[in-house]
Amino acid sequence: MIDRRQFVQSMVALGAASAVSPEVLFGQGASELRNLADAALATATSLGASYADIRINRYRNQFIFTRDRRVQNIVNTDDYGFGIRLIVDGTWGFASSSVVSRDEIARVAAQAVAIAKANRAINADPVRLAPVEKYDTTWNTPVKKSPFDVPLQSKLDLLLQIHEEALKVPGASFVAASMQFVNEQKYFASSEGSHIEQSLIRSYPSFSVTAVDKASGKFYSRRALTSPMGMGYEYVESYPLLAEARVAAEEAVATHKAKPAPVGSKTLILHPSNLWLTIHESVGHPTELDRIVGYEANYAGTSFVKLSDLKTLKYGSPLLNVYADRTHVGACGTVGFDDDGVKSQRWPIIQDGILVGLQTNRETAHYMGETESRGCTFANHWRNYPFLRMPNIQMEPGKPGSPTLEQMIADVKDGVLVDGAGSFSIDQQRYNGQLG
């Protein structure tokens, strides 16, 4: 008789023997990736799927956290698996697994078909996919230095230097600093003929400085103005983290003596360090077409935008021009292809203050009369179903000769400048927002 421990050990050994390791697949295993993908697609179509795709993904993460001149946490993870998505009689089915082997892929493909057939009974709107060109290619985030090749000690030394710089400021009380790195390796293949391998890298250094007034017990904090970027460790090395840490400490201390912002109607100037959040919430999410047509509501709400608003809705002044862009080098949402296998692109959302475009994928493009996807399908994990998600949303800068920030301030009679992102809250349809 086998006991529980022996059973678990035997199952682990069996899985290890049958599954293909991520180092092999994403190292020199391009042919094996293709073979596994083709097996999944063949199984799906043989069981009745009119369309099928598979994503085989590996996620490497490193998170380093320091606080008060001490290393608090170092976490390295390596996550690996696949998801199969398919259509049977106009209905989606999806299933996934962490065991990447031929037998498991066949089983999961059959499971996805069964789920699609079960969903068919309640589907009143058959899926319509916009056509897409097939690709057989690779795409990698252009990096100069992989963060996963940089010694851990070098990262710790820089984080602890941030502590020392901030704490040189009299009145600075606490410092926390961190670095987070992600490498997403993904292989996409579809029954329409695409085979796409990508390696995406994102880097995000950050810190916060807190100043405590011991007499009043009040405390104020200032955070780094960094953002996650689609870059390698060169982003960390080029960003003025130490200088910004000193400024953040000075501002946190100064806040104790600052008067509250005056109440009343004011001219409002938003620095880019805050404006990104306003654009994200008031332009980015509302122009996701799945929210507009009612596909998406559970996460971050729906939208005030209607399909009939295209070419008519005045979003802002004639100076306002906003683009969606999945091609911008170094941006966090930049990829070569989305999770539908659609090549990345750039297109207008707002031109001269008027709403002219939306974010679409293959499934939603027909709602606005378009015959091709804008490439916005995305899944944040192999286990999750891919659906429409926001690309980089960017406001065009002013034309040459436009006022500088200093000139804008000089012309303001009574106003408030907001620099840095703090609290935010917005209603489920994004009619009203509060951004601090």
Coordinates of C-alpha atoms in Angstrom, one line a residue:
M1 CA 0.0 0.0 0.0
I2 CA 1.4 3.4 -1.0
D3 CA 1.1 6.3 1.5
R4 CA 0.2 9.9 0.7
R5 CA 3.8 11.2 0.7
Q6 CA 4.9 8.4 -1.7
F7 CA 1.9 9.2 -4.0
V8 CA 2.7 12.9 -4.2
Q9 CA 6.4 12.2 -4.9
S10 CA 5.4 9.7 -7.6
M11 CA 3.1 12.2 -9.3
V12 CA 5.8 14.9 -9.2
A13 CA 8.3 12.5 -10.7
L14 CA 5.8 11.6 -13.4
G15 CA 5.1 15.2 -14.3
A16 CA 8.8 16.0 -14.4
A17 CA 9.3 13.1 -16.7
S18 CA 6.6 14.0 -19.2
A19 CA 6.7 17.8 -19.2
V20 CA 9.1 19.9 -21.2
S21 CA 11.1 22.3 -19.0
P22 CA 10.9 26.1 -19.8
E23 CA 14.7 26.4 -20.1
V24 CA 14.6 23.8 -22.9
L25 CA 11.6 25.3 -24.7
F26 CA 12.5 28.9 -24.5
G27 CA 16.2 28.3 -24.8
Q28 CA 16.8 26.2 -27.9
G29 CA 13.4 24.6 -28.2
A30 CA 11.8 26.6 -31.0
S31 CA 11.0 23.4 -33.0
E32 CA 9.5 21.8 -29.9
L33 CA 7.3 24.9 -29.2
R34 CA 6.0 24.6 -32.7
N35 CA 5.3 20.9 -32.4
L36 CA 3.5 21.3 -29.1
A37 CA 1.4 24.2 -30.5
D38 CA 0.5 22.3 -33.7
A39 CA -0.6 19.3 -31.6
A40 CA -2.9 21.5 -29.6
L41 CA -4.4 23.1 -32.7
A42 CA -4.8 19.7 -34.5
T43 CA -6.7 18.3 -31.5
A44 CA -9.0 21.3 -31.2
T45 CA -9.9 21.4 -34.9
S46 CA -10.4 17.6 -35.0
L47 CA -12.9 17.9 -32.1
G48 CA -15.0 20.6 -34.0
A49 CA -13.3 23.9 -33.3
S50 CA -13.6 26.4 -36.2
Y51 CA -10.8 28.5 -34.7
A52 CA -8.2 27.7 -32.0
D53 CA -5.1 29.3 -30.5
I54 CA -2.6 28.4 -27.8
R55 CA -0.3 30.6 -25.7
I56 CA 2.7 28.9 -24.0
N57 CA 4.0 31.4 -21.5
R58 CA 6.9 31.6 -19.0
Y59 CA 7.0 34.4 -16.4
R60 CA 10.2 35.3 -14.5
N61 CA 9.8 37.8 -11.8
Q62 CA 12.2 39.4 -9.3
F63 CA 11.1 41.7 -6.5
I64 CA 13.5 43.4 -4.1
F65 CA 12.2 45.5 -1.2
T66 CA 14.2 47.5 1.3
R67 CA 13.1 49.6 4.2
D68 CA 14.9 51.7 6.8
R69 CA 18.4 50.8 5.6
R70 CA 17.6 47.1 5.6
V71 CA 16.9 44.5 3.0
Q72 CA 13.4 43.2 3.8
N73 CA 12.4 40.9 1.0
I74 CA 13.9 39.3 -2.1
V75 CA 11.5 37.2 -4.2
N76 CA 12.3 35.3 -7.4
T77 CA 9.6 33.4 -9.1
D78 CA 9.4 31.3 -12.3
D79 CA 5.9 30.5 -13.5
Y80 CA 5.1 28.4 -16.6
G81 CA 2.1 27.0 -18.4
F82 CA -0.3 27.3 -21.3
G83 CA -3.8 28.3 -22.2
I84 CA -5.9 27.1 -25.1
R85 CA -8.8 29.2 -26.5
L86 CA -11.1 28.1 -29.3
I87 CA -14.5 28.6 -30.9
V88 CA -17.1 25.9 -31.5
D89 CA -20.3 26.9 -33.2
G90 CA -19.6 30.6 -32.6
T91 CA -18.9 30.2 -28.9
W92 CA -15.7 30.6 -27.0
G93 CA -14.1 27.8 -24.8
F94 CA -10.9 28.2 -22.8
A95 CA -8.8 25.9 -20.5
S96 CA -5.3 26.0 -19.2
S97 CA -2.7 24.0 -17.4
S98 CA 0.8 24.3 -15.7
V99 CA 2.0 21.0 -17.2
V100 CA 3.4 21.5 -20.6
S101 CA 3.4 18.1 -22.3
R102 CA 1.8 16.6 -25.4
D103 CA -0.6 14.5 -23.4
E104 CA -1.7 17.4 -21.2
I105 CA -2.1 19.7 -24.2
A106 CA -4.4 17.2 -25.9
R107 CA -6.4 16.8 -22.7
V108 CA -6.8 20.6 -22.2
A109 CA -7.7 21.1 -25.8
A110 CA -10.5 18.6 -25.4
Q111 CA -11.6 20.3 -22.2
A112 CA -11.8 23.7 -23.9
V113 CA -14.0 22.2 -26.6
A114 CA -16.3 20.7 -24.0
I115 CA -16.5 24.1 -22.3
A116 CA -17.4 25.8 -25.6
K117 CA -20.1 23.3 -26.2
A118 CA -21.5 23.9 -22.7
N119 CA -21.4 27.6 -23.2
R120 CA -23.2 27.3 -26.5
A121 CA -26.6 26.9 -24.9
I122 CA -26.5 30.4 -23.4
N123 CA -24.7 32.3 -26.2
A124 CA -27.1 34.5 -28.2
D125 CA -24.4 36.4 -30.1
P126 CA -22.0 34.2 -32.1
V127 CA -18.4 35.3 -32.2
R128 CA -17.3 37.3 -35.2
L129 CA -13.5 37.6 -35.7
A130 CA -12.0 40.3 -37.8
P131 CA -9.5 38.8 -40.3
V132 CA -5.8 38.9 -39.4
E133 CA -2.6 38.3 -41.4
K134 CA -0.6 35.2 -40.3
Y135 CA 2.9 35.7 -39.0
D136 CA 5.8 33.3 -38.4
T137 CA 8.3 35.5 -36.5
T138 CA 9.9 36.6 -33.3
W139 CA 9.9 39.9 -31.4
N140 CA 11.8 40.9 -28.3
T141 CA 11.8 44.0 -26.1
P142 CA 14.9 46.0 -27.2
V143 CA 17.0 46.0 -24.0
K144 CA 20.6 47.0 -23.5
K145 CA 21.1 45.1 -20.3
S146 CA 18.9 42.3 -19.0
P147 CA 17.9 43.0 -15.4
F148 CA 18.1 39.2 -14.7
D149 CA 21.9 39.3 -15.6
V150 CA 22.7 42.1 -13.2
P151 CA 24.2 40.9 -9.9
L152 CA 21.8 41.1 -6.9
Q153 CA 24.4 43.0 -4.8
S154 CA 24.5 45.8 -7.4
K155 CA 20.8 46.3 -7.1
L156 CA 20.9 46.2 -3.3
D157 CA 23.7 48.7 -3.2
L158 CA 21.7 51.2 -5.3
L159 CA 18.5 50.7 -3.2
L160 CA 20.4 51.3 0.0
Q161 CA 22.1 54.4 -1.5
I162 CA 18.5 55.8 -2.0
H163 CA 18.0 55.4 1.7
E164 CA 21.1 57.3 2.6
E165 CA 20.5 60.2 0.2
A166 CA 16.9 60.7 1.4
L167 CA 17.8 60.4 5.1
K168 CA 20.5 63.1 4.7
V169 CA 17.5 65.6 4.6
P170 CA 16.7 66.8 8.2
G171 CA 13.3 65.7 9.1
A172 CA 13.1 62.7 6.8
S173 CA 12.0 59.7 8.9
F174 CA 11.5 56.6 6.9
V175 CA 12.5 55.3 3.4
A176 CA 11.3 52.3 1.4
A177 CA 12.9 51.4 -1.9
S178 CA 12.2 48.6 -4.3
M179 CA 12.9 47.1 -7.8
Q180 CA 10.7 44.9 -9.8
F181 CA 11.6 43.1 -13.0
V182 CA 9.4 40.9 -15.2
N183 CA 10.4 38.7 -18.2
E184 CA 7.4 37.3 -20.1
Q185 CA 8.4 34.7 -22.6
K186 CA 5.4 33.8 -24.8
Y187 CA 4.7 31.6 -27.8
F188 CA 1.5 32.1 -29.7
A189 CA 0.1 29.9 -32.4
S190 CA -3.3 29.9 -34.1
S191 CA -5.2 27.6 -36.5
E192 CA -5.0 30.5 -39.0
G193 CA -1.3 29.8 -39.4
S194 CA 0.6 32.2 -37.0
H195 CA 3.6 31.1 -35.0
I196 CA 4.9 34.1 -32.9
E197 CA 7.5 34.0 -30.2
Q198 CA 8.1 37.0 -28.0
S199 CA 10.3 38.0 -25.0
L200 CA 9.0 41.0 -23.1
I201 CA 10.9 42.7 -20.3
R202 CA 9.6 45.3 -17.9
S203 CA 11.6 47.2 -15.2
Y204 CA 10.2 49.3 -12.3
P205 CA 12.4 50.9 -9.7
S206 CA 10.6 52.9 -7.0
F207 CA 10.8 54.4 -3.5
S208 CA 8.8 56.4 -1.0
V209 CA 10.1 58.9 1.7
T210 CA 8.1 59.7 4.8
A211 CA 8.5 62.7 7.1
V212 CA 6.9 62.5 10.6
D213 CA 6.2 65.5 12.8
K214 CA 6.7 64.1 16.3
A215 CA 4.9 67.0 17.9
S216 CA 1.7 66.6 16.0
G217 CA 2.0 62.9 15.0
K218 CA 1.2 63.8 11.4
F219 CA 3.2 62.3 8.5
Y220 CA 3.5 63.0 4.8
S221 CA 5.1 60.9 2.1
R222 CA 6.4 61.5 -1.4
R223 CA 7.0 58.7 -3.9
A224 CA 9.3 58.3 -6.8
L225 CA 8.0 59.6 -10.2
T226 CA 9.1 56.5 -11.9
S227 CA 6.8 54.2 -13.9
P228 CA 7.2 50.6 -15.1
M229 CA 8.9 50.7 -18.5
G230 CA 9.4 48.2 -21.3
M231 CA 13.2 48.5 -20.9
G232 CA 16.1 46.6 -19.3
Y233 CA 18.3 47.6 -16.4
E234 CA 19.6 50.6 -18.4
Y235 CA 16.4 52.3 -17.2
V236 CA 17.4 51.9 -13.6
E237 CA 20.9 53.1 -14.3
S238 CA 19.9 56.1 -16.3
Y239 CA 17.1 57.4 -14.0
P240 CA 18.2 60.0 -11.4
L241 CA 17.0 58.0 -8.5
L242 CA 19.4 59.5 -5.9
A243 CA 18.7 63.1 -6.8
E244 CA 14.9 62.5 -6.9
A245 CA 15.1 60.8 -3.5
R246 CA 16.6 63.9 -2.0
V247 CA 13.9 66.1 -3.6
A248 CA 11.1 63.7 -2.4
A249 CA 12.5 63.9 1.2
E250 CA 12.6 67.7 1.0
E251 CA 9.1 67.9 -0.2
A252 CA 7.8 65.5 2.4
V253 CA 9.4 67.6 5.1
A254 CA 8.1 70.9 3.6
T255 CA 4.6 69.6 3.5
H256 CA 4.3 69.9 7.3
K257 CA 4.7 73.6 7.0
A258 CA 2.7 74.1 3.9
K259 CA -0.8 75.6 3.9
P260 CA -3.7 73.5 2.6
A261 CA -4.6 74.2 -1.1
P262 CA -7.1 77.0 -1.2
V263 CA -10.7 76.2 -1.8
G264 CA -12.4 77.6 -4.9
S265 CA -12.4 77.6 -8.7
K266 CA -8.8 77.6 -9.8
T267 CA -6.7 77.2 -13.0
L268 CA -5.5 73.6 -12.7
I269 CA -2.1 72.5 -14.2
L270 CA -1.3 68.8 -14.1
H271 CA 2.3 67.8 -14.4
P272 CA 2.9 64.6 -16.5
S273 CA 3.7 62.7 -13.3
N274 CA 0.0 63.2 -12.5
L275 CA -1.5 63.6 -15.9
W276 CA -0.8 60.0 -16.9
L277 CA -3.3 58.8 -14.3
T278 CA -6.0 61.3 -15.5
I279 CA -5.5 60.1 -19.1
H280 CA -5.6 56.5 -18.0
E281 CA -8.9 56.8 -16.2
S282 CA -10.7 59.4 -18.2
V283 CA -9.6 58.5 -21.7
G284 CA -8.0 55.1 -21.6
H285 CA -10.6 52.9 -19.9
P286 CA -13.7 54.7 -21.3
T287 CA -12.5 54.1 -24.9
E288 CA -12.1 50.3 -24.5
L289 CA -14.8 49.0 -26.8
D290 CA -15.6 46.0 -24.7
R291 CA -16.7 48.3 -21.9
I292 CA -18.8 50.4 -24.3
V293 CA -20.8 47.5 -25.7
G294 CA -21.2 45.8 -22.3
Y295 CA -18.7 42.9 -22.4
E296 CA -16.7 44.3 -19.5
A297 CA -18.0 45.8 -16.3
N298 CA -16.6 43.8 -13.4
Y299 CA -13.2 45.3 -13.3
A300 CA -13.0 49.2 -13.3
G301 CA -16.6 49.6 -14.5
T302 CA -18.2 50.4 -17.9
S303 CA -18.0 53.7 -19.8
F304 CA -19.9 57.0 -20.5
V305 CA -18.8 56.7 -24.2
K306 CA -21.3 55.5 -26.7
L307 CA -20.7 54.2 -30.2
S308 CA -22.7 57.1 -31.5
D309 CA -20.2 59.5 -30.0
L310 CA -17.5 58.7 -32.6
K311 CA -16.7 61.8 -34.7
T312 CA -19.0 63.9 -32.5
L313 CA -18.1 63.8 -28.8
K314 CA -16.1 66.8 -27.8
Y315 CA -13.5 65.4 -25.3
G316 CA -11.5 68.5 -24.7
S317 CA -10.1 71.6 -26.3
P318 CA -8.9 71.7 -30.0
L319 CA -5.4 71.4 -28.6
L320 CA -6.1 67.9 -27.3
N321 CA -4.7 65.0 -29.3
V322 CA -4.5 61.5 -27.9
Y323 CA -3.1 58.3 -29.5
A324 CA -3.2 54.6 -28.6
D325 CA 0.2 53.1 -29.3
R326 CA 1.6 49.6 -28.9
T327 CA 4.8 50.4 -30.8
H328 CA 6.4 53.2 -28.7
V329 CA 9.9 52.0 -27.8
G330 CA 10.4 51.7 -24.0
A331 CA 6.7 52.0 -23.0
C332 CA 5.2 49.5 -20.6
G333 CA 2.5 48.3 -23.0
T334 CA 4.7 47.9 -26.0
V335 CA 4.7 44.5 -27.7
G336 CA 5.3 43.1 -31.1
F337 CA 1.9 41.3 -31.3
D338 CA -1.1 41.1 -29.1
D339 CA -2.6 37.8 -27.8
D340 CA -4.8 37.5 -31.0
G341 CA -1.6 37.5 -33.1
V342 CA -2.3 41.0 -34.4
K343 CA 0.7 43.2 -35.2
S344 CA 1.1 46.2 -32.9
Q345 CA 0.1 49.6 -34.3
R346 CA -0.5 53.3 -33.5
W347 CA -3.9 55.1 -34.1
P348 CA -5.7 58.2 -33.0
I349 CA -8.2 58.3 -30.2
I350 CA -8.8 62.0 -29.9
Q351 CA -8.0 64.5 -32.6
D352 CA -8.4 68.3 -32.2
G353 CA -10.5 67.6 -29.1
I354 CA -13.0 65.2 -30.9
L355 CA -13.3 61.4 -30.2
V356 CA -12.3 59.7 -33.4
G357 CA -11.1 56.2 -32.4
L358 CA -11.5 53.3 -29.9
Q359 CA -9.6 50.4 -28.7
T360 CA -10.6 47.1 -30.4
N361 CA -9.7 43.5 -30.9
R362 CA -10.7 40.9 -33.4
E363 CA -13.9 40.1 -31.5
T364 CA -15.1 43.7 -31.2
A365 CA -13.9 45.5 -34.3
H366 CA -17.2 44.9 -36.2
Y367 CA -19.2 46.9 -33.6
M368 CA -17.7 50.1 -35.0
G369 CA -17.8 49.0 -38.6
E370 CA -14.0 48.2 -38.9
T371 CA -12.7 45.2 -40.7
E372 CA -9.4 44.8 -38.7
S373 CA -8.4 44.7 -35.1
R374 CA -6.4 47.4 -33.4
G375 CA -4.5 44.7 -31.5
C376 CA -5.7 45.2 -27.9
T377 CA -6.2 41.6 -26.8
F378 CA -4.1 40.7 -23.7
A379 CA -3.9 38.1 -20.9
N380 CA -1.7 38.8 -17.8
H381 CA -1.1 35.1 -17.2
W382 CA -1.2 31.8 -19.0
R383 CA -4.0 30.6 -16.8
N384 CA -6.2 33.6 -17.7
Y385 CA -8.5 34.2 -20.7
P386 CA -7.2 36.9 -23.0
F387 CA -9.5 39.9 -23.6
L388 CA -9.4 43.5 -24.6
R389 CA -7.0 45.6 -22.6
M390 CA -5.6 49.1 -22.9
P391 CA -2.4 49.8 -24.9
N392 CA -0.1 52.8 -24.2
I393 CA -2.4 55.9 -24.3
Q394 CA -0.4 59.0 -25.0
M395 CA -1.2 62.7 -25.3
E396 CA 0.6 64.5 -28.1
P397 CA 2.9 67.3 -27.0
G398 CA 2.2 70.8 -28.1
K399 CA 3.5 72.2 -31.4
P400 CA 7.0 73.8 -31.4
G401 CA 6.7 77.2 -29.7
S402 CA 4.0 76.0 -27.2
P403 CA 4.4 77.4 -23.7
T404 CA 6.8 75.7 -21.3
L405 CA 5.7 74.7 -17.8
E406 CA 7.4 77.9 -16.5
Q407 CA 5.6 80.0 -19.0
M408 CA 2.3 78.4 -18.1
I409 CA 2.8 79.1 -14.5
A410 CA 3.8 82.7 -15.1
D411 CA 0.5 83.4 -16.9
V412 CA -1.7 81.8 -14.2
K413 CA -3.3 84.4 -11.9
D414 CA -4.8 81.9 -9.4
G415 CA -4.1 78.2 -9.8
V416 CA -2.9 74.9 -8.5
L417 CA -0.1 72.8 -9.9
V418 CA -0.3 69.0 -9.2
D419 CA 3.0 67.2 -9.4
G420 CA 3.1 63.4 -8.6
A421 CA 0.3 60.8 -8.4
G422 CA -1.5 60.3 -5.1
S423 CA -5.0 59.1 -4.4
F424 CA -7.6 58.5 -7.0
S425 CA -11.2 57.5 -7.2
I426 CA -13.6 57.3 -10.1
D427 CA -17.2 56.1 -10.5
Q428 CA -18.2 53.0 -12.5
Q429 CA -19.0 54.9 -15.7
R430 CA -16.2 57.5 -15.3
Y431 CA -18.5 60.5 -15.2
N432 CA -16.8 61.8 -12.1
G433 CA -13.3 61.4 -10.8
Q434 CA -11.1 62.5 -7.9
L435 CA -7.4 62.6 -8.6
G436 CA -4.9 63.9 -6.0

